[in-house]
PDB file of C-alpha atoms in Angstrom:
ATOM      1  CA  MET A   1      15.536  -4.858 -21.020  1.00 41.00           C
ATOM      2  CA  LYS A   2      12.452  -6.423 -19.780  1.00 43.00           C
ATOM      3  CA  ALA A   3       9.590  -5.007 -17.525  1.00 48.00           C
ATOM      4  CA  SER A   4       8.697  -8.041 -15.284  1.00 48.00           C
ATOM      5  CA  PHE A   5      12.393  -7.401 -14.565  1.00 50.00           C
ATOM      6  CA  ILE A   6      12.760  -4.859 -13.627  1.00 51.00           C
ATOM      7  CA  VAL A   7      10.212  -5.567 -11.099  1.00 52.00           C
ATOM      8  CA  LEU A   8      11.553  -8.841  -9.473  1.00 51.00           C
ATOM      9  CA  LEU A   9      14.759  -6.534  -8.466  1.00 52.00           C
ATOM     10  CA  ALA A  10      12.613  -3.494  -7.570  1.00 56.00           C
ATOM     11  CA  ALA A  11      10.032  -6.220  -5.224  1.00 56.00           C
ATOM     12  CA  LEU A  12      13.186  -8.142  -4.164  1.00 53.00           C
ATOM     13  CA  ALA A  13      15.190  -5.429  -3.136  1.00 53.00           C
ATOM     14  CA  THR A  14      12.422  -3.575  -1.030  1.00 52.00           C
ATOM     15  CA  SER A  15      10.748  -6.067   0.421  1.00 54.00           C
ATOM     16  CA  ALA A  16      13.796  -8.209   1.743  1.00 47.00           C
ATOM     17  CA  ALA A  17      14.822  -4.950   3.153  1.00 43.00           C
ATOM     18  CA  GLN A  18      11.662  -4.314   4.676  1.00 45.00           C
ATOM     19  CA  ALA A  19      10.589  -7.839   5.968  1.00 45.00           C
ATOM     20  CA  GLN A  20      13.454  -8.530   7.660  1.00 45.00           C
ATOM     21  CA  GLY A  21      12.592  -9.518  11.887  1.00 45.00           C
ATOM     22  CA  PRO A  22      16.505  -9.905  13.412  1.00 44.00           C
ATOM     23  CA  THR A  23      17.173 -10.234  16.766  1.00 51.00           C
ATOM     24  CA  GLY A  24      15.806  -7.172  18.547  1.00 61.00           C
ATOM     25  CA  MET A  25      12.955  -5.976  15.918  1.00 73.00           C
ATOM     26  CA  LYS A  26       9.849  -4.385  18.323  1.00 83.00           C
ATOM     27  CA  ALA A  27       6.062  -5.696  17.933  1.00 89.00           C
ATOM     28  CA  GLY A  28       4.308  -1.980  16.904  1.00 92.00           C
ATOM     29  CA  LEU A  29       4.610   0.769  14.429  1.00 92.00           C
ATOM     30  CA  TRP A  30       8.204   1.033  12.755  1.00 89.00           C
ATOM     31  CA  GLU A  31       8.361   3.464   9.447  1.00 88.00           C
ATOM     32  CA  THR A  32      10.683   2.403   6.466  1.00 86.00           C
ATOM     33  CA  ARG A  33      12.791   4.439   3.941  1.00 86.00           C
ATOM     34  CA  THR A  34      14.280   3.597   1.210  1.00 85.00           C
ATOM     35  CA  THR A  35      17.736   5.859   1.470  1.00 88.00           C
ATOM     36  CA  ALA A  36      19.379   4.093  -1.480  1.00 89.00           C
ATOM     37  CA  MET A  37      18.346   2.572  -4.626  1.00 87.00           C
ATOM     38  CA  SER A  38      20.472   2.000  -8.215  1.00 89.00           C
ATOM     39  CA  LEU A  39      19.916  -0.058 -11.232  1.00 86.00           C
ATOM     40  CA  ASP A  40      22.851  -0.319 -13.500  1.00 88.00           C
ATOM     41  CA  GLY A  41      24.527   2.049 -11.924  1.00 90.00           C
ATOM     42  CA  LYS A  42      21.119   4.686 -12.900  1.00 90.00           C
ATOM     43  CA  ASP A  43      19.956   6.534  -9.425  1.00 90.00           C
ATOM     44  CA  MET A  44      15.936   5.205  -9.122  1.00 84.00           C
ATOM     45  CA  LEU A  45      15.237   7.757  -6.593  1.00 84.00           C
ATOM     46  CA  PRO A  46      13.520  10.244  -8.924  1.00 86.00           C
ATOM     47  CA  GLN A  47      11.433   7.497 -10.380  1.00 82.00           C
ATOM     48  CA  MET A  48      10.188   6.092  -7.032  1.00 79.00           C
ATOM     49  CA  LEU A  49       8.879   9.621  -5.963  1.00 79.00           C
ATOM     50  CA  ALA A  50       6.511  10.086  -8.839  1.00 81.00           C
ATOM     51  CA  ALA A  51       5.909   6.694  -8.822  1.00 77.00           C
ATOM     52  CA  ARG A  52       4.853   7.649  -5.310  1.00 74.00           C
ATOM     53  CA  GLU A  53       3.142  10.620  -6.005  1.00 75.00           C
ATOM     54  CA  GLU A  54       0.597   8.521  -8.707  1.00 78.00           C
ATOM     55  CA  MET A  55      -0.113   5.735  -5.539  1.00 74.00           C
ATOM     56  CA  ARG A  56      -1.105   9.032  -3.851  1.00 72.00           C
ATOM     57  CA  LYS A  57      -2.991  10.902  -6.747  1.00 76.00           C
ATOM     58  CA  SER A  58      -5.752   6.635  -7.475  1.00 78.00           C
ATOM     59  CA  LEU A  59      -6.308   6.714  -3.776  1.00 75.00           C
ATOM     60  CA  ALA A  60      -9.465   8.804  -4.869  1.00 74.00           C
ATOM     61  CA  SER A  61     -10.529   6.114  -7.319  1.00 80.00           C
ATOM     62  CA  LEU A  62     -10.755   3.893  -4.079  1.00 80.00           C
ATOM     63  CA  PRO A  63     -12.737   2.318  -1.956  1.00 83.00           C
ATOM     64  CA  PRO A  64     -13.329   4.374   0.749  1.00 81.00           C
ATOM     65  CA  GLU A  65     -12.011   0.907   2.464  1.00 78.00           C
ATOM     66  CA  GLN A  66      -9.232   0.227   0.375  1.00 78.00           C
ATOM     67  CA  ARG A  67      -8.337   4.147   0.131  1.00 75.00           C
ATOM     68  CA  LYS A  68      -8.466   4.099   4.418  1.00 73.00           C
ATOM     69  CA  LYS A  69      -5.965   1.111   4.383  1.00 72.00           C
ATOM     70  CA  MET A  70      -3.774   2.393   1.526  1.00 72.00           C
ATOM     71  CA  ALA A  71      -3.351   5.939   3.310  1.00 70.00           C
ATOM     72  CA  ALA A  72      -2.470   4.555   6.456  1.00 69.00           C
ATOM     73  CA  MET A  73       0.862   3.384   5.608  1.00 68.00           C
ATOM     74  CA  LEU A  74       2.098   5.239   3.851  1.00 68.00           C
ATOM     75  CA  PRO A  75       4.093   9.224   5.412  1.00 62.00           C
ATOM     76  CA  PRO A  76       1.813  12.231   6.373  1.00 63.00           C
ATOM     77  CA  GLU A  77       1.418  14.891   4.388  1.00 60.00           C
ATOM     78  CA  GLY A  78       4.675  16.752   4.121  1.00 55.00           C
ATOM     79  CA  GLY A  79       6.438  13.966   4.873  1.00 61.00           C
ATOM     80  CA  ASP A  80       9.099  11.893   3.746  1.00 71.00           C
ATOM     81  CA  PRO A  81       7.387  10.566   0.040  1.00 71.00           C
ATOM     82  CA  LEU A  82      10.733   7.462   0.139  1.00 77.00           C
ATOM     83  CA  SER A  83       8.614   6.696   3.744  1.00 81.00           C
ATOM     84  CA  GLN A  84       6.097   3.776   4.428  1.00 82.00           C
ATOM     85  CA  ARG A  85       4.916   2.267   7.634  1.00 86.00           C
ATOM     86  CA  MET A  86       4.933  -1.424   8.586  1.00 85.00           C
ATOM     87  CA  CYS A  87       3.012  -2.704  11.749  1.00 88.00           C
ATOM     88  CA  ILE A  88       5.202  -5.380  13.027  1.00 87.00           C
ATOM     89  CA  SER A  89       2.332  -8.192  15.143  1.00 88.00           C
ATOM     90  CA  PRO A  90       3.532  -8.819  19.100  1.00 88.00           C
ATOM     91  CA  ALA A  91       3.728 -12.685  16.995  1.00 85.00           C
ATOM     92  CA  MET A  92       5.640 -11.561  14.812  1.00 81.00           C
ATOM     93  CA  ALA A  93       8.240  -9.690  17.325  1.00 81.00           C
ATOM     94  CA  ALA A  94       8.309 -13.317  19.740  1.00 79.00           C
ATOM     95  CA  ARG A  95       8.869 -15.219  16.539  1.00 75.00           C
ATOM     96  CA  ASP A  96      12.443 -13.913  16.519  1.00 64.00           C
ATOM     97  CA  GLN A  97      12.455 -15.005  12.093  1.00 61.00           C
ATOM     98  CA  THR A  98      14.523 -13.191   9.727  1.00 60.00           C
ATOM     99  CA  MET A  99      11.989 -13.584   6.987  1.00 57.00           C
ATOM    100  CA  VAL A 100      13.132 -12.817   3.506  1.00 63.00           C
ATOM    101  CA  PRO A 101       9.873 -12.823   1.346  1.00 52.00           C
ATOM    102  CA  ARG A 102       9.487 -13.375  -2.299  1.00 59.00           C
ATOM    103  CA  PRO A 103       7.393 -11.199  -5.104  1.00 62.00           C
ATOM    104  CA  LYS A 104       4.142 -12.866  -5.479  1.00 62.00           C
ATOM    105  CA  GLY A 105       4.707 -15.878  -9.130  1.00 69.00           C
ATOM    106  CA  ALA A 106       8.902 -15.976  -9.032  1.00 75.00           C
ATOM    107  CA  GLU A 107      10.342 -19.231  -7.675  1.00 83.00           C
ATOM    108  CA  CYS A 108      12.847 -18.973  -5.099  1.00 82.00           C
ATOM    109  CA  ASP A 109      15.303 -21.172  -3.725  1.00 86.00           C
ATOM    110  CA  PRO A 110      15.588 -21.402   0.413  1.00 85.00           C
ATOM    111  CA  PRO A 111      17.472 -18.282   1.467  1.00 84.00           C
ATOM    112  CA  LYS A 112      20.441 -18.809   3.394  1.00 88.00           C
ATOM    113  CA  LEU A 113      20.836 -16.683   6.469  1.00 87.00           C
ATOM    114  CA  ASN A 114      23.073 -16.164   8.579  1.00 89.00           C
ATOM    115  CA  ARG A 115      23.140 -14.106  12.904  1.00 86.00           C
ATOM    116  CA  SER A 116      25.881 -12.527  14.931  1.00 88.00           C
ATOM    117  CA  GLY A 117      24.715 -10.515  17.111  1.00 85.00           C
ATOM    118  CA  ASN A 118      22.852  -7.637  16.119  1.00 84.00           C
ATOM    119  CA  ARG A 119      23.921  -8.407  12.336  1.00 88.00           C
ATOM    120  CA  THR A 120      21.865 -10.499  10.127  1.00 86.00           C
ATOM    121  CA  THR A 121      23.234 -11.509   6.261  1.00 89.00           C
ATOM    122  CA  PHE A 122      21.383 -13.115   4.080  1.00 87.00           C
ATOM    123  CA  GLU A 123      21.864 -14.765   0.175  1.00 90.00           C
ATOM    124  CA  PHE A 124      18.782 -15.176  -1.619  1.00 86.00           C
ATOM    125  CA  ALA A 125      17.916 -16.270  -5.572  1.00 88.00           C
ATOM    126  CA  CYS A 126      14.538 -16.066  -7.571  1.00 85.00           C
ATOM    127  CA  LYS A 127      13.073 -16.768 -11.669  1.00 84.00           C
ATOM    128  CA  GLN A 128      10.684 -15.217 -12.648  1.00 76.00           C
ATOM    129  CA  GLY A 129       8.616 -13.926 -16.329  1.00 76.00           C
ATOM    130  CA  GLY A 130      11.978 -15.793 -17.648  1.00 79.00           C
ATOM    131  CA  GLY A 131      14.583 -14.462 -16.252  1.00 80.00           C
ATOM    132  CA  LYS A 132      16.332 -15.071 -13.341  1.00 84.00           C
ATOM    133  CA  THR A 133      18.434 -13.322 -10.038  1.00 83.00           C
ATOM    134  CA  SER A 134      20.887 -13.967  -7.121  1.00 86.00           C
ATOM    135  CA  GLY A 135      21.158 -10.952  -4.186  1.00 86.00           C
ATOM    136  CA  LYS A 136      22.669 -11.281  -1.231  1.00 89.00           C
ATOM    137  CA  GLY A 137      22.890  -8.108   2.007  1.00 87.00           C
ATOM    138  CA  GLU A 138      22.974  -7.563   5.203  1.00 88.00           C
ATOM    139  CA  THR A 139      20.869  -6.159   8.000  1.00 86.00           C
ATOM    140  CA  VAL A 140      22.335  -3.915  11.000  1.00 87.00           C
ATOM    141  CA  VAL A 141      20.107  -3.475  14.657  1.00 85.00           C
ATOM    142  CA  ALA A 142      21.127  -0.430  16.214  1.00 87.00           C
ATOM    143  CA  GLY A 143      18.429  -0.111  18.951  1.00 84.00           C
ATOM    144  CA  ASP A 144      15.243   1.913  17.700  1.00 90.00           C
ATOM    145  CA  LEU A 145      16.917   1.972  13.964  1.00 90.00           C
ATOM    146  CA  VAL A 146      17.698  -1.166  11.373  1.00 87.00           C
ATOM    147  CA  THR A 147      19.380  -0.638   9.208  1.00 88.00           C
ATOM    148  CA  THR A 148      19.174  -3.503   5.737  1.00 87.00           C
ATOM    149  CA  LYS A 149      21.469  -3.215   2.608  1.00 89.00           C
ATOM    150  CA  VAL A 150      20.638  -5.169  -0.456  1.00 88.00           C
ATOM    151  CA  GLU A 151      23.021  -6.113  -3.801  1.00 89.00           C
ATOM    152  CA  THR A 152      21.600  -8.073  -6.742  1.00 86.00           C
ATOM    153  CA  THR A 153      22.526  -9.488 -10.477  1.00 87.00           C
ATOM    154  CA  GLY A 154      21.088 -10.666 -12.206  1.00 83.00           C
ATOM    155  CA  THR A 155      20.029 -11.628 -15.857  1.00 83.00           C
ATOM    156  CA  ASP A 156      16.000 -10.798 -17.859  1.00 78.00           C
ATOM    157  CA  ALA A 157      14.645 -13.163 -20.283  1.00 76.00           C
ATOM    158  CA  SER A 158      16.617 -12.142 -23.485  1.00 81.00           C
ATOM    159  CA  GLY A 159      19.802 -12.807 -21.153  1.00 82.00           C
ATOM    160  CA  ALA A 160      20.708  -8.960 -21.040  1.00 85.00           C
ATOM    161  CA  LYS A 161      22.753  -8.301 -16.983  1.00 88.00           C
ATOM    162  CA  HIS A 162      21.273  -5.708 -14.485  1.00 86.00           C
ATOM    163  CA  THR A 163      22.704  -5.519 -11.228  1.00 89.00           C
ATOM    164  CA  MET A 164      20.357  -2.739  -8.534  1.00 87.00           C
ATOM    165  CA  ARG A 165      21.451  -2.019  -5.121  1.00 90.00           C
ATOM    166  CA  ALA A 166      19.776  -0.532  -2.690  1.00 88.00           C
ATOM    167  CA  GLU A 167      19.848   0.156   1.241  1.00 89.00           C
ATOM    168  CA  THR A 168      16.646   1.003   3.686  1.00 87.00           C
ATOM    169  CA  GLN A 169      16.113   2.258   7.331  1.00 88.00           C
ATOM    170  CA  MET A 170      13.272   1.735   9.050  1.00 87.00           C
ATOM    171  CA  LYS A 171      12.463   3.290  12.911  1.00 91.00           C
ATOM    172  CA  TYR A 172      10.626   2.392  15.524  1.00 92.00           C
ATOM    173  CA  LEU A 173       7.606   4.784  15.755  1.00 92.00           C
ATOM    174  CA  GLY A 174       5.999   3.063  19.224  1.00 93.00           C
ATOM    175  CA  SER A 175       3.601   0.621  19.893  1.00 92.00           C
ATOM    176  CA  ASP A 176       0.337   1.555  18.650  1.00 93.00           C
ATOM    177  CA  CYS A 177       0.049  -0.041  15.033  1.00 91.00           C
ATOM    178  CA  GLY A 178      -3.317   2.588  15.212  1.00 87.00           C
ATOM    179  CA  GLN A 179      -5.123   2.065  11.745  1.00 83.00           C
ATOM    180  CA  VAL A 180      -1.930   0.244   9.750  1.00 86.00           C
ATOM    181  CA  LYS A 181      -3.249  -3.347  10.137  1.00 83.00           C
ATOM    182  CA  PRO A 182      -0.262  -6.455  10.708  1.00 85.00           C
ATOM    183  CA  ILE A 183       1.832  -7.081   7.472  1.00 78.00           C
ATOM    184  CA  GLU A 184       0.838 -11.244   7.639  1.00 77.00           C
ATOM    185  CA  GLN A 185      -2.628 -10.027   8.327  1.00 78.00           C
ATOM    186  CA  LEU A 186      -2.217  -7.553   4.878  1.00 72.00           C
ATOM    187  CA  VAL A 187      -0.843 -10.815   3.041  1.00 66.00           C
ATOM    188  CA  LYS A 188      -4.210 -13.023   3.840  1.00 71.00           C
ATOM    189  CA  GLU A 189      -6.255  -9.715   3.148  1.00 66.00           C
ATOM    190  CA  ALA A 190      -5.278  -9.455  -0.351  1.00 57.00           C
ATOM    191  CA  GLY A 191      -5.313 -13.868  -0.439  1.00 53.00           C
ATOM    192  CA  ALA A 192      -1.338 -13.408  -1.913  1.00 45.00           C
ATOM    193  CA  THR A 193       0.947 -16.560   0.153  1.00 41.00           C
ATOM    194  CA  ALA A 194       2.896 -14.995   3.028  1.00 39.00           C
ATOM    195  CA  PRO A 195       6.674 -14.779   2.801  1.00 40.00           C
ATOM    196  CA  ARG A 196       8.012 -17.664   4.792  1.00 43.00           C
ATOM    197  CA  GLY A 197      10.871 -16.705   6.986  1.00 40.00           C
ATOM    198  CA  ALA A 198      13.063 -19.468   7.857  1.00 39.00           C
ATOM    199  CA  PRO A 199      15.190 -19.427  11.546  1.00 39.00           C
ATOM    200  CA  ALA A 200      18.893 -18.200  11.393  1.00 40.00           C
ATOM    201  CA  ARG A 201      21.709 -19.969  11.141  1.00 41.00           C
ATOM    202  CA  LYS A 202      24.158 -20.130  13.976  1.00 38.00           C
TER     203      LYS A 202
END
């Protein structure tokens, strides 16, 4: 099993879940929580918990300014370790487009989108590190709660097939993002290419 392929699957599952912007998405601070994730039928939440704990421990070694940025995105001490905070700017909310981001370095086809009321479905396909993956999912907005489900299937560089399923919930916390910077600003500061959003097809 190639590590790069696993990273690609995880990035697609979580980033697509976290960055949906369907009708009704408010500007402000949101808390994203991964409620389920499995790889080839194996529960991946324990590994995610361990990785998040390692991230907390590594904060102490970061420069003060970078440490401050990372700490603002993580849940408070004693909070849900599988949650993360993100800021939707007024400009992002006003664009009202569903964004399906692609991991850095991956080659992805334009996503297929379809919106009906408060429900948006999407399909995507990407290549990275000699492997390829395709997936589909849906996002449902219910007031201040956004639920996204993603299913991916792909092959790694050796030709081995893998599947991943993930479910994420986003909860609106309020209009004030505090120290959490908007997503597009974080992308710009990191020097990465901003996720490409495409208008939902009627």
